[in-house]
């Protein structure tokens, strides 16, 4: 039995090590391309017609903010079309209709498009709007975003290159300082945008449209096969299909589109579940096309890593479950010293991850030294989400379909704002919470075992597992129950 445990543990660590070390690969390209500068383009004298699509579903608290900020975007009214793609089933409908009527009276070409069903979910709504869109270019904003007035002025010029099919801007955070949860999530997203998106784009690898805060050439969407609803990440799916067709993408790190971060752990878990499951579904769909393509081997290899990165979560769970038995085996048998010596190299993966997020914070924040102190909280949180996201991976691998569950938004901006008693708060406690709390208890026992055997080196990682699973489990119950006055 001890051999089986060692093999599974060593294999799981190897997978996590390879994905962790990949961060150094991206950092290499990030530094290598630091002097890279995008071509300078100006807005054409004859401005093109642009359609801005706003897909919404039950967004009572943020729909007004969204529409009002979109209508502040600087662009001639006769060249701008706005589509409010509303699949809502609640009071959001009336709020959105009233706003559309208000701005139509002011001369805006704005339309309220409501569907009685959510066929295809967000992908279906976008495709439905695209069929009647007047614009040559299609900008998309989710309900929690607050687009800048100069968004089109800064993104449209890059379409002067006829090969450019999509321009993506970096997400900002309206409520980053609201709680430890939002601070840790901001750290995670900054790493994705500042390092991953920027390094991949500059180095010539594939990047993804992030579902919002970007603008497409309409021709690109149609040429790539349009929006398709067979995965939960329709944005990642279309991104790869378009780039496989030869379209170029541009990522603008210096153009920021602020958005609201989930302030509720259960909302975050819903978002992470959808992103994780959708990414694995997309990998199953797209990887055969990538492998059959004529792309060079470096681009193919990076695409494989990009599309499969979410498979780390089952292996995090394997490591969590086997770490404590391994401590017992190490102190019971004397024949496995070579394995334990070899495992010490896996610490490099943690160092790689730390450097990855360190450089992302250093690139965009003056107070990066303070912000990177949250790295242990982020790391523990990633561990704590392992059960939630492992379930998503398994469902995707076995082909189990599920609906598009959108992330609730509550217009949480300042520390005085309170989401707890608002609509959309998830009251149901998932069965996964029980397993999260059981693993937390498991690690209380495990730390005691490590202290007994004087395995001091094992304790820091065990504390992270305890903190991660315990906090996620506890907050999941707390945030669900707080809604009852």
C-alpha positions as a printed Julia matrix, in Angstrom:
485×3 Matrix{Float64}:
   0.0    0.0     0.0
   2.81   2.42    0.83
   4.18   1.99   -2.72
   0.78   2.88   -4.2
   0.53   6.0    -2.03
   4.03   7.09   -3.0
   3.4    6.58   -6.72
   0.12   8.52   -6.7
   1.61  11.29   -4.58
   4.74  11.56   -6.7
   2.71  11.62   -9.93
   0.35  14.3    -8.61
   3.28  16.43   -7.46
   4.9   16.02  -10.88
   1.8   17.35  -12.64
   1.58  20.31  -10.25
   5.32  20.91  -10.64
   5.1   21.05  -14.45
   2.22  23.52  -14.43
   3.88  25.53  -11.66
   7.22  25.74  -13.47
   5.33  26.88  -16.57
   5.01  30.21  -14.75
   8.79  30.65  -15.17
   8.36  30.0   -18.89
   5.82  32.83  -19.12
   8.01  35.09  -16.99
  10.87  34.44  -19.4
   8.77  35.62  -22.33
   7.38  38.48  -20.27
  10.9   39.83  -19.69
  12.14  38.9   -23.14
   9.39  40.96  -24.77
   9.51  43.93  -22.38
  10.82  46.21  -25.12
   8.06  45.05  -27.45
   5.79  47.88  -28.52
   2.58  47.65  -30.47
   2.36  49.47  -33.81
   0.98  52.99  -33.53
  -2.32  53.49  -35.29
  -4.71  56.4   -35.41
  -8.47  56.3   -35.65
  -9.51  56.31  -39.3
 -10.94  59.57  -40.62
 -14.05  57.71  -41.67
 -15.12  56.11  -38.41
 -16.63  52.63  -38.71
 -19.99  51.66  -37.28
 -19.68  49.9   -33.92
 -22.17  47.73  -32.04
 -21.82  47.39  -28.27
 -23.51  44.28  -26.9
 -24.56  44.11  -23.24
 -25.61  40.54  -22.36
 -27.52  40.58  -19.05
 -29.54  38.17  -16.94
 -31.19  39.33  -13.7
 -28.81  42.22  -13.02
 -31.07  44.5   -10.98
 -28.27  46.19   -9.04
 -25.81  46.94  -11.84
 -27.74  47.25  -15.11
 -28.29  51.0   -14.72
 -24.62  51.64  -14.0
 -23.64  49.57  -17.03
 -25.98  51.26  -19.53
 -25.22  54.78  -18.3
 -21.45  54.27  -18.57
 -21.73  52.67  -22.01
 -23.71  55.69  -23.19
 -20.85  57.93  -21.97
 -18.36  56.27  -24.35
 -17.08  58.92  -26.73
 -18.23  58.07  -30.23
 -20.58  59.68  -32.77
 -24.18  58.65  -32.1
 -24.8   57.97  -35.78
 -21.93  55.44  -35.78
 -22.78  53.67  -32.53
 -25.38  50.98  -31.89
 -26.06  49.6   -28.4
 -27.81  46.26  -27.87
 -29.16  45.45  -24.42
 -29.42  41.66  -24.71
 -31.68  40.89  -21.79
 -32.61  37.33  -20.83
 -33.85  38.48  -17.41
 -36.87  37.03  -15.64
 -37.19  39.66  -12.88
 -37.49  43.43  -12.38
 -34.29  43.95  -14.39
 -36.49  43.92  -17.5
 -38.39  47.06  -16.49
 -35.25  48.9   -15.35
 -33.46  48.11  -18.62
 -36.49  49.02  -20.78
 -36.85  52.38  -19.05
 -33.16  53.2   -19.54
 -33.28  52.22  -23.21
 -36.31  54.46  -23.76
 -34.53  57.32  -21.95
 -31.44  57.12  -24.13
 -33.4   56.57  -27.34
 -35.14  59.86  -26.6
 -31.68  61.46  -26.41
 -30.84  60.22  -29.89
 -28.92  57.02  -29.1
 -29.33  54.05  -31.4
 -30.01  51.72  -28.47
 -32.21  48.62  -28.56
 -33.77  46.42  -25.91
 -33.7   42.8   -27.09
 -35.44  40.35  -24.78
 -35.63  36.57  -25.15
 -38.3   34.48  -23.46
 -35.86  31.58  -23.12
 -32.14  31.31  -22.4
 -31.38  28.99  -25.27
 -27.61  28.87  -25.63
 -27.29  31.13  -22.55
 -24.77  33.96  -23.09
 -23.54  32.51  -26.39
 -27.12  32.32  -27.61
 -27.84  35.92  -26.61
 -24.69  37.21  -28.34
 -25.43  35.25  -31.51
 -29.02  36.45  -31.52
 -27.83  40.05  -31.28
 -25.1   39.54  -33.86
 -27.63  38.41  -36.46
 -29.14  41.9   -36.51
 -26.11  43.98  -35.48
 -25.33  46.93  -37.76
 -21.75  47.35  -36.61
 -18.6   46.32  -38.42
 -17.06  45.9   -34.96
 -18.66  44.3   -31.9
 -17.69  45.39  -28.37
 -18.97  43.33  -25.43
 -19.39  44.27  -21.78
 -20.77  42.11  -18.98
 -23.1   43.67  -16.43
 -20.44  44.18  -13.73
 -18.18  46.34  -15.93
 -17.77  50.11  -16.06
 -16.22  50.88  -19.45
 -14.03  53.95  -19.83
 -15.18  56.84  -22.0
 -12.18  56.4   -24.32
 -12.59  52.63  -24.76
 -13.3   52.8   -28.5
 -10.7   55.5   -29.1
  -8.01  53.23  -27.64
  -9.08  49.89  -29.14
 -10.42  50.62  -32.63
  -7.11  51.89  -34.1
  -5.58  48.39  -33.96
  -8.08  47.15  -36.52
  -6.18  49.19  -39.1
  -4.25  45.94  -39.39
  -6.66  43.82  -41.5
  -5.45  40.62  -39.79
  -6.5   41.77  -36.3
  -9.74  40.09  -35.29
 -10.05  40.99  -31.58
  -8.64  43.49  -29.09
  -8.81  42.67  -25.36
  -8.3   45.15  -22.52
  -7.09  44.41  -19.0
  -9.66  44.04  -16.25
  -9.49  46.49  -13.37
 -11.16  46.04   -9.98
 -13.78  48.41   -8.57
 -13.85  46.77   -5.14
 -10.41  45.2    -4.73
 -10.01  46.49   -1.16
 -13.44  45.34    0.02
 -12.21  42.17    1.78
  -9.45  39.58    1.87
 -11.53  37.6    -0.63
 -11.59  40.4    -3.21
  -7.91  41.22   -2.62
  -6.88  37.59   -3.24
  -9.08  37.37   -6.33
  -7.6   40.61   -7.69
  -4.11  39.15   -7.21
  -5.13  36.09   -9.21
  -6.67  38.07  -12.08
  -3.71  40.46  -12.25
  -1.43  37.48  -12.75
  -3.57  36.24  -15.62
  -3.75  39.57  -17.42
  -0.39  41.2   -16.7
   1.78  38.11  -17.17
  -0.19  35.4   -19.02
  -2.13  37.48  -21.52
   0.68  39.95  -22.15
   3.51  37.41  -22.42
   1.53  35.06  -24.66
   0.39  37.87  -26.93
   3.82  39.44  -27.3
   5.51  36.07  -27.88
   3.09  35.04  -30.63
   1.12  32.43  -28.7
  -2.67  32.17  -28.59
  -4.56  34.27  -26.06
  -8.24  34.31  -25.19
 -10.98  36.88  -25.29
 -12.07  37.15  -21.65
 -15.78  37.28  -22.4
 -16.02  41.03  -21.82
 -14.1   44.31  -22.08
 -12.97  43.5   -25.6
 -13.95  44.27  -29.17
 -14.23  41.96  -32.18
 -14.22  42.43  -35.9
 -17.67  41.08  -36.83
 -16.18  39.26  -39.82
 -13.88  37.34  -37.47
 -16.75  36.01  -35.35
 -18.63  34.8   -38.42
 -15.54  33.38  -40.13
 -14.65  31.37  -37.01
 -18.09  29.75  -36.81
 -19.96  32.28  -34.65
 -20.82  31.9   -30.96
 -21.44  28.28  -30.03
 -23.16  27.16  -26.8
 -21.66  23.67  -26.42
 -19.16  24.79  -23.74
 -19.52  27.03  -20.68
 -16.62  29.19  -21.88
 -17.92  30.34  -25.24
 -15.3   33.11  -25.19
 -12.31  30.74  -24.95
 -13.85  28.45  -27.55
 -14.37  31.21  -30.14
 -10.95  32.68  -29.38
  -9.17  29.49  -30.38
 -11.35  28.86  -33.42
 -10.62  32.4   -34.65
  -6.86  32.19  -34.11
  -6.75  28.77  -35.78
  -8.31  30.53  -38.77
  -5.33  32.89  -38.84
  -6.8   35.96  -37.12
  -4.49  37.96  -34.84
  -5.45  39.1   -31.36
  -4.15  42.16  -29.5
  -3.96  42.53  -25.72
  -3.75  46.04  -24.28
  -2.29  45.95  -20.79
  -2.39  49.73  -20.46
  -6.1   50.02  -21.25
  -8.09  49.11  -18.15
 -11.78  48.22  -17.96
 -12.89  48.2   -14.29
 -15.28  45.55  -13.0
 -16.82  44.35   -9.75
 -15.23  41.35   -8.07
 -17.43  38.73   -6.33
 -17.69  39.64   -2.64
 -19.49  36.41   -1.71
 -17.56  33.12   -1.54
 -20.48  31.15   -2.99
 -20.71  33.54   -5.95
 -16.97  33.06   -6.46
 -17.33  29.27   -6.32
 -20.07  29.44   -8.95
 -17.85  31.56  -11.18
 -14.82  29.29  -10.68
 -16.9   26.18  -11.35
 -18.16  27.61  -14.63
 -14.73  28.8   -15.75
 -13.07  25.5   -14.81
 -15.67  23.24  -16.37
 -15.94  25.37  -19.48
 -12.18  25.41  -20.0
 -11.98  21.61  -19.84
 -14.96  21.31  -22.19
 -13.2   23.67  -24.59
  -9.97  21.67  -24.32
 -11.82  18.5   -25.31
 -13.34  20.3   -28.28
 -10.39  22.38  -29.48
  -7.24  20.35  -28.72
  -7.76  17.92  -31.64
  -7.93  20.95  -33.96
  -4.78  22.4   -32.43
  -2.87  19.12  -32.81
  -3.97  18.72  -36.44
  -3.09  22.31  -37.33
   0.09  23.49  -39.04
   1.1   25.63  -36.07
   4.72  25.33  -34.95
   5.4   23.04  -32.02
   5.99  25.88  -29.51
   2.59  27.42  -30.2
   0.94  24.0   -30.01
   2.65  23.15  -26.73
   1.66  26.47  -25.14
  -1.92  25.99  -26.37
  -2.04  22.55  -24.74
  -0.83  23.96  -21.42
  -3.23  26.91  -21.68
  -6.28  24.76  -22.39
  -5.52  22.02  -19.86
  -4.27  24.09  -16.9
  -7.45  23.47  -14.87
  -6.68  19.78  -14.52
  -4.39  20.78  -11.65
  -7.33  20.82   -9.23
  -7.84  17.02   -8.97
  -4.11  16.67   -8.39
  -4.17  19.34   -5.65
  -6.85  17.22   -4.0
  -4.77  14.04   -4.37
  -1.8   15.76   -2.74
  -4.04  17.06    0.05
  -5.39  13.59    0.82
  -2.04  11.77    0.64
   0.23  14.27    2.35
  -0.52  13.03    5.87
  -0.2    9.29    5.09
   3.12  10.16    3.48
   4.37  11.69    6.75
   3.47   8.44    8.53
   5.14   6.28    5.85
   8.3    8.37    5.97
   8.63   7.83    9.7
   7.66   4.15    9.61
   9.77   2.82    6.72
  13.43   3.53    6.0
  13.44   2.4     2.36
  12.01   5.49    0.64
  14.61   8.17    1.36
  15.4    8.58   -2.34
  11.75   9.55   -3.0
  11.74  12.15   -0.25
  15.0   13.67   -1.46
  13.59  13.88   -4.99
  10.4   15.53   -3.75
  12.33  18.48   -2.38
  12.67  19.82   -5.94
   8.92  20.37   -6.08
   9.33  23.4    -3.82
  10.53  25.19   -6.97
   6.96  25.19   -8.26
   5.86  27.27   -5.28
   8.74  29.67   -5.84
   7.77  29.92   -9.51
   4.17  30.8    -8.61
   5.33  33.41   -6.1
   7.57  35.11   -8.67
   4.76  35.0   -11.23
   2.41  37.0    -9.02
   5.19  39.18   -7.63
   6.04  40.51  -11.08
   2.39  41.02  -11.97
   1.91  43.23   -8.91
   5.18  45.05   -9.43
   4.18  45.93  -12.99
   0.95  47.76  -12.14
   1.01  48.78   -8.47
   3.24  51.2    -6.6
   2.47  49.41   -3.33
   3.25  45.98   -4.77
   5.27  44.99   -1.69
   2.16  45.18    0.47
  -0.04  43.46   -2.08
   2.24  40.46   -2.59
   1.95  39.72    1.13
  -1.46  38.3     0.23
   0.16  35.51   -1.8
  -0.2   32.9     1.0
  -3.91  33.82    1.27
  -4.31  33.42   -2.49
  -2.4   30.11   -2.45
  -4.5   28.75    0.41
  -7.67  29.87   -1.36
  -6.63  28.05   -4.53
  -6.14  24.9    -2.46
  -9.49  25.41   -0.73
 -11.32  25.61   -4.06
  -9.89  22.24   -5.14
 -13.02  20.21   -4.28
 -15.37  22.68   -6.01
 -13.19  22.81   -9.12
 -12.38  19.09   -9.16
 -16.09  18.44   -9.44
 -16.15  20.8   -12.43
 -13.23  18.98  -14.09
 -14.82  15.56  -13.61
 -18.19  16.71  -14.97
 -16.48  18.14  -18.05
 -14.41  15.01  -18.65
 -17.41  12.67  -18.46
 -19.49  14.99  -20.63
 -22.09  15.98  -18.04
 -23.81  19.14  -19.25
 -25.0   21.95  -16.99
 -26.57  25.35  -17.45
 -24.74  28.66  -17.51
 -25.04  29.94  -13.93
 -24.06  33.56  -13.96
 -22.11  35.2   -11.14
 -24.38  37.46   -9.02
 -23.43  41.14   -8.81
 -24.54  43.48   -6.05
 -22.94  46.85   -6.89
 -20.36  46.47   -4.14
 -17.8   49.25   -4.5
 -17.0   50.82   -1.11
 -16.5   49.14    2.25
 -19.86  50.55    3.34
 -21.74  48.5     0.73
 -23.43  45.32    1.92
 -24.41  42.39   -0.3
 -25.68  40.02    2.38
 -29.4   40.8     2.28
 -29.79  41.43   -1.43
 -31.45  39.35   -4.12
 -29.45  36.67   -5.91
 -27.42  35.66   -2.83
 -27.03  31.89   -2.99
 -28.86  30.39   -0.02
 -28.23  26.76   -0.89
 -25.22  25.13    0.77
 -23.45  22.76   -1.6
 -22.63  19.21   -0.41
 -18.99  19.95   -1.3
 -18.84  22.16    1.8
 -19.01  19.06    4.01
 -15.92  17.62    2.3
 -14.09  20.95    2.63
 -14.7   20.99    6.38
 -13.81  17.3     6.75
 -10.45  17.91    5.06
  -9.87  20.88    7.37
 -10.44  18.59   10.38
  -8.24  15.99    8.7
  -5.42  18.55    8.6
  -5.82  19.51   12.24
  -5.06  15.86   12.97
  -2.32  15.85   10.32
  -0.49  18.79   11.84
  -0.6   16.99   15.17
   0.98  13.93   13.51
   3.71  16.08   11.93
   4.47  17.65   15.29
   4.65  14.2    16.85
   7.16  13.03   14.21
   8.95  16.41   14.25
   8.29  16.82   10.5
   8.64  20.58   10.68
   9.06  21.0     6.9
   5.61  19.51    6.27
   3.76  21.87    8.6
   3.74  25.1     6.47
   2.02  23.35    3.55
  -0.34  21.55    5.91
  -1.27  24.89    7.45
  -2.06  26.22    3.97
  -4.35  23.24    3.32
  -6.01  23.74    6.7
  -6.45  27.46    6.09
  -7.68  26.92    2.54
 -10.25  24.19    3.06
 -11.3   25.46    6.48
 -11.82  29.05    5.35
 -13.63  28.16    2.12
 -15.91  25.71    3.94
 -16.64  28.05    6.82
 -17.25  31.09    4.6
 -19.52  29.05    2.31
 -21.83  28.32    5.25
 -21.5   31.78    6.8
 -22.23  33.65    3.57
 -25.26  31.46    2.84
 -26.76  31.83    6.31
 -26.12  35.55    6.69
 -28.91  36.31    4.25
 -31.54  35.45    6.85
 -32.36  38.45    9.02
